[in-house]
JSON list of C-alpha atoms in Angstrom, two decimals:
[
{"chain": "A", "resi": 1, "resn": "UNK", "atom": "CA", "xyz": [18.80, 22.08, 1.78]},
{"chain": "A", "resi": 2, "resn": "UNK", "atom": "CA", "xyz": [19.22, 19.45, 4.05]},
{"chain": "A", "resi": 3, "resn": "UNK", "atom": "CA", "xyz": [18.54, 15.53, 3.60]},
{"chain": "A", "resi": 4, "resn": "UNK", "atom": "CA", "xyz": [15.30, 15.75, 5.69]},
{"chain": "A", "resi": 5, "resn": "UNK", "atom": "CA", "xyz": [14.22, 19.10, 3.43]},
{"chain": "A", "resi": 6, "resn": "UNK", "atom": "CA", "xyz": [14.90, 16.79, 0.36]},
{"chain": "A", "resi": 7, "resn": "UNK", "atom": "CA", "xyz": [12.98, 14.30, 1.46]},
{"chain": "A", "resi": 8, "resn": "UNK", "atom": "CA", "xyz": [10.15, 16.58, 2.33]},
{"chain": "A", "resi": 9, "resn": "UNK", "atom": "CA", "xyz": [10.56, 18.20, -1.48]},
{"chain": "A", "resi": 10, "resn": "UNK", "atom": "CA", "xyz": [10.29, 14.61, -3.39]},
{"chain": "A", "resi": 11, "resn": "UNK", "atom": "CA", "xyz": [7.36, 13.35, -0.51]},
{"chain": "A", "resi": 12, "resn": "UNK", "atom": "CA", "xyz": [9.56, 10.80, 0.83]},
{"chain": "A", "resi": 13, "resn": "UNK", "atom": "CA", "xyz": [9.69, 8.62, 3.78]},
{"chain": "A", "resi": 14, "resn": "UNK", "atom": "CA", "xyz": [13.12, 10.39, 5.99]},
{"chain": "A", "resi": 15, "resn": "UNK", "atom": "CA", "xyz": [12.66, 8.60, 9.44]},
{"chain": "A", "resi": 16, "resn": "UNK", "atom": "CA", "xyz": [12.19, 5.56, 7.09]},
{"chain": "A", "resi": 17, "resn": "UNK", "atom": "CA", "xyz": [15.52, 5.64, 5.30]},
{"chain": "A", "resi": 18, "resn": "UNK", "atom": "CA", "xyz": [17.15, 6.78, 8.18]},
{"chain": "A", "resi": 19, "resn": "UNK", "atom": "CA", "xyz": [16.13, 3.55, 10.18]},
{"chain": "A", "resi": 20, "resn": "UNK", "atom": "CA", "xyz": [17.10, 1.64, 7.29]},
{"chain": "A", "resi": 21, "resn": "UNK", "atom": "CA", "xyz": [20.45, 3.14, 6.31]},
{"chain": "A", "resi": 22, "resn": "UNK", "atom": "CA", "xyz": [21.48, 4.46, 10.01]},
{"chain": "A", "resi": 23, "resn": "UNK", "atom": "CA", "xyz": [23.23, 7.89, 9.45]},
{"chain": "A", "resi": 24, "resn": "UNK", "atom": "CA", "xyz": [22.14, 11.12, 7.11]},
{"chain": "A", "resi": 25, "resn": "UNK", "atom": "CA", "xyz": [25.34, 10.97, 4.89]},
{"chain": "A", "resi": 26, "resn": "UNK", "atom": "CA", "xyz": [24.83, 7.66, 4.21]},
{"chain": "A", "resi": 27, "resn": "UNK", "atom": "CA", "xyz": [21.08, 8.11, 3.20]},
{"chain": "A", "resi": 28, "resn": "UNK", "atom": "CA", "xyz": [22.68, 11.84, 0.94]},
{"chain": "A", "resi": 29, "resn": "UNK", "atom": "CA", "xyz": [25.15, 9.15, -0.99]},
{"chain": "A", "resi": 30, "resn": "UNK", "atom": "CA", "xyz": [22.94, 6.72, -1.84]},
{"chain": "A", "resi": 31, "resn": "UNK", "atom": "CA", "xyz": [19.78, 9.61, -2.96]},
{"chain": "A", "resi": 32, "resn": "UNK", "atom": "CA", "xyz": [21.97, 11.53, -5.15]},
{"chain": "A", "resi": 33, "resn": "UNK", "atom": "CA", "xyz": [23.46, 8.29, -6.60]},
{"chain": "A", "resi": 34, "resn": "UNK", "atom": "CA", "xyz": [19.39, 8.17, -8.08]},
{"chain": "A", "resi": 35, "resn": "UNK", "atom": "CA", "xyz": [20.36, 11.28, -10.72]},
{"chain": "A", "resi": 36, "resn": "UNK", "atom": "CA", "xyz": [22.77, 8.23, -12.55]},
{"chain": "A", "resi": 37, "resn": "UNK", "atom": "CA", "xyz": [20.34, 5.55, -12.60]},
{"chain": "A", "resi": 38, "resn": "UNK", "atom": "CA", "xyz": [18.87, 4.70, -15.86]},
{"chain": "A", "resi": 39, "resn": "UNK", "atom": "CA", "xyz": [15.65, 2.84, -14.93]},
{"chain": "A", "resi": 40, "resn": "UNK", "atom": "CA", "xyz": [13.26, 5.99, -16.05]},
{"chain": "A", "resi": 41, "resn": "UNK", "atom": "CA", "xyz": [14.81, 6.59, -19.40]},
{"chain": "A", "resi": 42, "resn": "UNK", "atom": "CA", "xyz": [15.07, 3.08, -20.08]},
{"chain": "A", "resi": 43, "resn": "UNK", "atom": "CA", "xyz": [11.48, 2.41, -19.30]},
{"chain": "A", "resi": 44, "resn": "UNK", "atom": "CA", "xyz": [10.78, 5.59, -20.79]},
{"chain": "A", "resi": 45, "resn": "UNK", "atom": "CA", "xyz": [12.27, 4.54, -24.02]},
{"chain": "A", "resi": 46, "resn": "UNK", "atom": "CA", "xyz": [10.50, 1.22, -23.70]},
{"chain": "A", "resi": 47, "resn": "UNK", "atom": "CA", "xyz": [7.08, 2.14, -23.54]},
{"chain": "A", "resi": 48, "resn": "UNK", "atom": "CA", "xyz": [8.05, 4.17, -26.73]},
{"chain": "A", "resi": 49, "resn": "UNK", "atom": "CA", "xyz": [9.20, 1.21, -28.67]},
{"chain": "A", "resi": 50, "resn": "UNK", "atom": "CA", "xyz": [6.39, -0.88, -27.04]},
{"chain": "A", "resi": 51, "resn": "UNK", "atom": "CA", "xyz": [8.72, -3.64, -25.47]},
{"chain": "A", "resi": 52, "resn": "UNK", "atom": "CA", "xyz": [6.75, -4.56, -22.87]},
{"chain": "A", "resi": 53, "resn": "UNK", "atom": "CA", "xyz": [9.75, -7.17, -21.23]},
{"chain": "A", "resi": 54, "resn": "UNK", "atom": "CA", "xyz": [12.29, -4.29, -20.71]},
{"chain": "A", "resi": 55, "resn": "UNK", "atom": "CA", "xyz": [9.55, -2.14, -19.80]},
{"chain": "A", "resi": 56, "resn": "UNK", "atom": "CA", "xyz": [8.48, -4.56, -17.02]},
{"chain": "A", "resi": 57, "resn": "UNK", "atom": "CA", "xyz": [11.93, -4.40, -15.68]},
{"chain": "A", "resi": 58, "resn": "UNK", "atom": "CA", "xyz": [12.83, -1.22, -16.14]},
{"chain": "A", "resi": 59, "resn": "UNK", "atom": "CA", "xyz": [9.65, -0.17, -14.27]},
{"chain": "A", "resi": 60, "resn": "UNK", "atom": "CA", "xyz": [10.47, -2.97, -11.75]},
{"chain": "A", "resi": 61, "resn": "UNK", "atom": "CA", "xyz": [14.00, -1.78, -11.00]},
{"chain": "A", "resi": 62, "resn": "UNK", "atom": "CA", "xyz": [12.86, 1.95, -10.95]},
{"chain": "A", "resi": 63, "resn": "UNK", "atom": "CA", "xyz": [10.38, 0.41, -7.90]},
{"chain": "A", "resi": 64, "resn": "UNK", "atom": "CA", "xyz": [12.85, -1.26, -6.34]},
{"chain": "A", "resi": 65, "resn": "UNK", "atom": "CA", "xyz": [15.49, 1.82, -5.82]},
{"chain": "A", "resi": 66, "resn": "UNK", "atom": "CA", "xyz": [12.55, 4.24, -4.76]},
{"chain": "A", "resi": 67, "resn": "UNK", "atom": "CA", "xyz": [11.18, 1.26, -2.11]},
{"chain": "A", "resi": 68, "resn": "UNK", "atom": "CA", "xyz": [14.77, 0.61, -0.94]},
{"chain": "A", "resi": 69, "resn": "UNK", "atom": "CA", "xyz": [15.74, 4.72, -0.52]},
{"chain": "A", "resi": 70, "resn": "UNK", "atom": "CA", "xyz": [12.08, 5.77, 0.77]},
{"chain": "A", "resi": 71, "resn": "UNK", "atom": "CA", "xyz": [11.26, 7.94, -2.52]},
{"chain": "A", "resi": 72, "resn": "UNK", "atom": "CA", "xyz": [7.56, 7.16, -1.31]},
{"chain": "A", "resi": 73, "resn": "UNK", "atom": "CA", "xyz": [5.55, 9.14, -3.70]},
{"chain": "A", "resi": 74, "resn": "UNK", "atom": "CA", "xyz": [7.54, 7.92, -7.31]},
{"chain": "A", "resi": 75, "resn": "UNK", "atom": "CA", "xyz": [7.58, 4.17, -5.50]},
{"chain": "A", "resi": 76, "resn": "UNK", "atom": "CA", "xyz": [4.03, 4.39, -5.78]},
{"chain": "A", "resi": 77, "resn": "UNK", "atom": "CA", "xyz": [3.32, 5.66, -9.26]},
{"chain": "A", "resi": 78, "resn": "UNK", "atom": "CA", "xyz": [6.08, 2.89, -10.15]},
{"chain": "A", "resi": 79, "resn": "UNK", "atom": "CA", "xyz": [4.83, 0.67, -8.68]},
{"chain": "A", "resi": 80, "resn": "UNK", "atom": "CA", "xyz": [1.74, 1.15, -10.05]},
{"chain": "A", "resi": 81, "resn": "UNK", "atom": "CA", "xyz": [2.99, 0.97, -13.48]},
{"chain": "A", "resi": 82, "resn": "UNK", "atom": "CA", "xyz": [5.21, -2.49, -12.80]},
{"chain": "A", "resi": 83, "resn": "UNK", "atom": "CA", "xyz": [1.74, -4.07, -11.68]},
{"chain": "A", "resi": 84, "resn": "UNK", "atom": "CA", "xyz": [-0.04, -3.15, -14.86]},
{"chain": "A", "resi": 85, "resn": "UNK", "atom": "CA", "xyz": [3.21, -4.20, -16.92]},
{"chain": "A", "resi": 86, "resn": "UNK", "atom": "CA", "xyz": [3.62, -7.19, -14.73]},
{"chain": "A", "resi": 87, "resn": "UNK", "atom": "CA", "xyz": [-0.75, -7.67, -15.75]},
{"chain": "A", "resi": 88, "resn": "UNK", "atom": "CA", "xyz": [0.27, -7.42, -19.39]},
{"chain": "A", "resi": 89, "resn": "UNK", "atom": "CA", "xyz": [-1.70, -3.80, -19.58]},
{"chain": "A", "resi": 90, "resn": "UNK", "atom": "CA", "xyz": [0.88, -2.39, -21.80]},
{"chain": "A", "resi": 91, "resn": "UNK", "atom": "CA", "xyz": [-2.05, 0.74, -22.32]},
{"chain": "A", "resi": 92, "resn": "UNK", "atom": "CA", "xyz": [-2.31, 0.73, -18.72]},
{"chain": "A", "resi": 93, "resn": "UNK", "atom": "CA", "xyz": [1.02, 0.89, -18.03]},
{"chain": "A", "resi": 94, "resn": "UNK", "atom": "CA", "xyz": [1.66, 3.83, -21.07]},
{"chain": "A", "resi": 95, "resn": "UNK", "atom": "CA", "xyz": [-1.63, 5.79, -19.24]},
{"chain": "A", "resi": 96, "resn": "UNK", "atom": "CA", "xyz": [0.26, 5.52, -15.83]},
{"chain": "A", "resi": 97, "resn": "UNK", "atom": "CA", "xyz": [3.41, 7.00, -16.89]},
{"chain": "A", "resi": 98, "resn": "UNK", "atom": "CA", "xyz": [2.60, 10.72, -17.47]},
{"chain": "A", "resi": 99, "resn": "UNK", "atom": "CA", "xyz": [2.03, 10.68, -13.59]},
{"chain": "A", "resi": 100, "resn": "UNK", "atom": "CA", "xyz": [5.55, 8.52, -13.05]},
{"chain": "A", "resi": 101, "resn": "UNK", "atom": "CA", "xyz": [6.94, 11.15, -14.86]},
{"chain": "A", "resi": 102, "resn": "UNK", "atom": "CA", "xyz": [5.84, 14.19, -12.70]},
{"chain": "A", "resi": 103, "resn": "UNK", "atom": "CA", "xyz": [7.01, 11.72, -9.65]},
{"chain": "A", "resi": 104, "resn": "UNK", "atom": "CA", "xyz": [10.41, 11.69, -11.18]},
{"chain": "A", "resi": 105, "resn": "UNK", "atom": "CA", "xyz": [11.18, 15.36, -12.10]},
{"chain": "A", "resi": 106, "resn": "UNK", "atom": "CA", "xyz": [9.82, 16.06, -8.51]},
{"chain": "A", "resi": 107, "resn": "UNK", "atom": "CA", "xyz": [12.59, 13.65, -7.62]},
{"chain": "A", "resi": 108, "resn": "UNK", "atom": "CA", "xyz": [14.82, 14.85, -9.38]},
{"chain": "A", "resi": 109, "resn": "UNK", "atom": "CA", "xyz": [14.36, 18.24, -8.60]},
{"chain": "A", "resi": 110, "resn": "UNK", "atom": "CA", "xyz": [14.94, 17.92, -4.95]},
{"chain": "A", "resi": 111, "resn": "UNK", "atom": "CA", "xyz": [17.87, 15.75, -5.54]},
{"chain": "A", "resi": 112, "resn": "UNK", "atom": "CA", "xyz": [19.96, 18.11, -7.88]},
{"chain": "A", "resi": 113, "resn": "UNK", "atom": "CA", "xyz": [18.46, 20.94, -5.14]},
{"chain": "A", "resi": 114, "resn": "UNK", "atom": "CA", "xyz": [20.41, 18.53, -2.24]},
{"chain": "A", "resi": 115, "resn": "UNK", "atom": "CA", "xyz": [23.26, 18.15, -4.81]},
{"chain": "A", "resi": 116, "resn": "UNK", "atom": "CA", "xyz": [23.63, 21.96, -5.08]},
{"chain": "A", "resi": 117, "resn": "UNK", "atom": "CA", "xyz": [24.05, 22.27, -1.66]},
{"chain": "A", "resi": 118, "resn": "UNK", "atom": "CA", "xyz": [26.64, 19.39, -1.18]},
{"chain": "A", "resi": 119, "resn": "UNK", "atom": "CA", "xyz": [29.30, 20.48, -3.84]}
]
């Protein structure tokens, strides 16, 4: 799989991230470096123990990575659940997350799919 496959597989933005990060080994560092961050369990684990602080920022960072690397279609749904967080909708937020989750395993799924091929 290449990067530009990947990026079709998670509904990403490719000529994005490559105008932002300037070559396509740069942009396959910095994607699979995703699998390792903790922002969806944490939030995940937030929403469970209704902390709605660390949820905000967990769901804020978890934007913030998918914005910066062009993950277009999880930015969305996270960013979706940081507004509602950010609102003080904790329901809102918890109602939101079964579609972050789909988002993410898609994600993921691509991601470990690029990884496969890298190794």
């Amino acid at each position: 799989m290449t990067v530009k496959e990947c990026y079709e597989a998670l509904e990403g933005n490719y000529d994005e991230v490559l105008g932002r990060l300037m070559a396509e080994d740069r942009i396959r560092r910095f994607a699979l470096k995703f699998l390792a961050d903790g922002s969806y369990e944490l939030l995940k684990t937030s929403l469970a123990e209704k902390d709605q602080e660390t949820a905000f920022r967990a769901a804020h960072t978890l934007k913030g990575v998918c914005q910066n690397l062009s993950f277009t279609k999880l930015y969305h749904s996270s960013s979706s659940a940081t507004e509602a967080l950010r609102d003080g909708d904790f329901a809102q937020a918890e109602s939101l997350f079964a579609q972050l989750t789909s988002d993410y395993n898609q994600t993921i799924l691509a991601l470990q799919a690029l990884q496969g091929e890298s190794v």
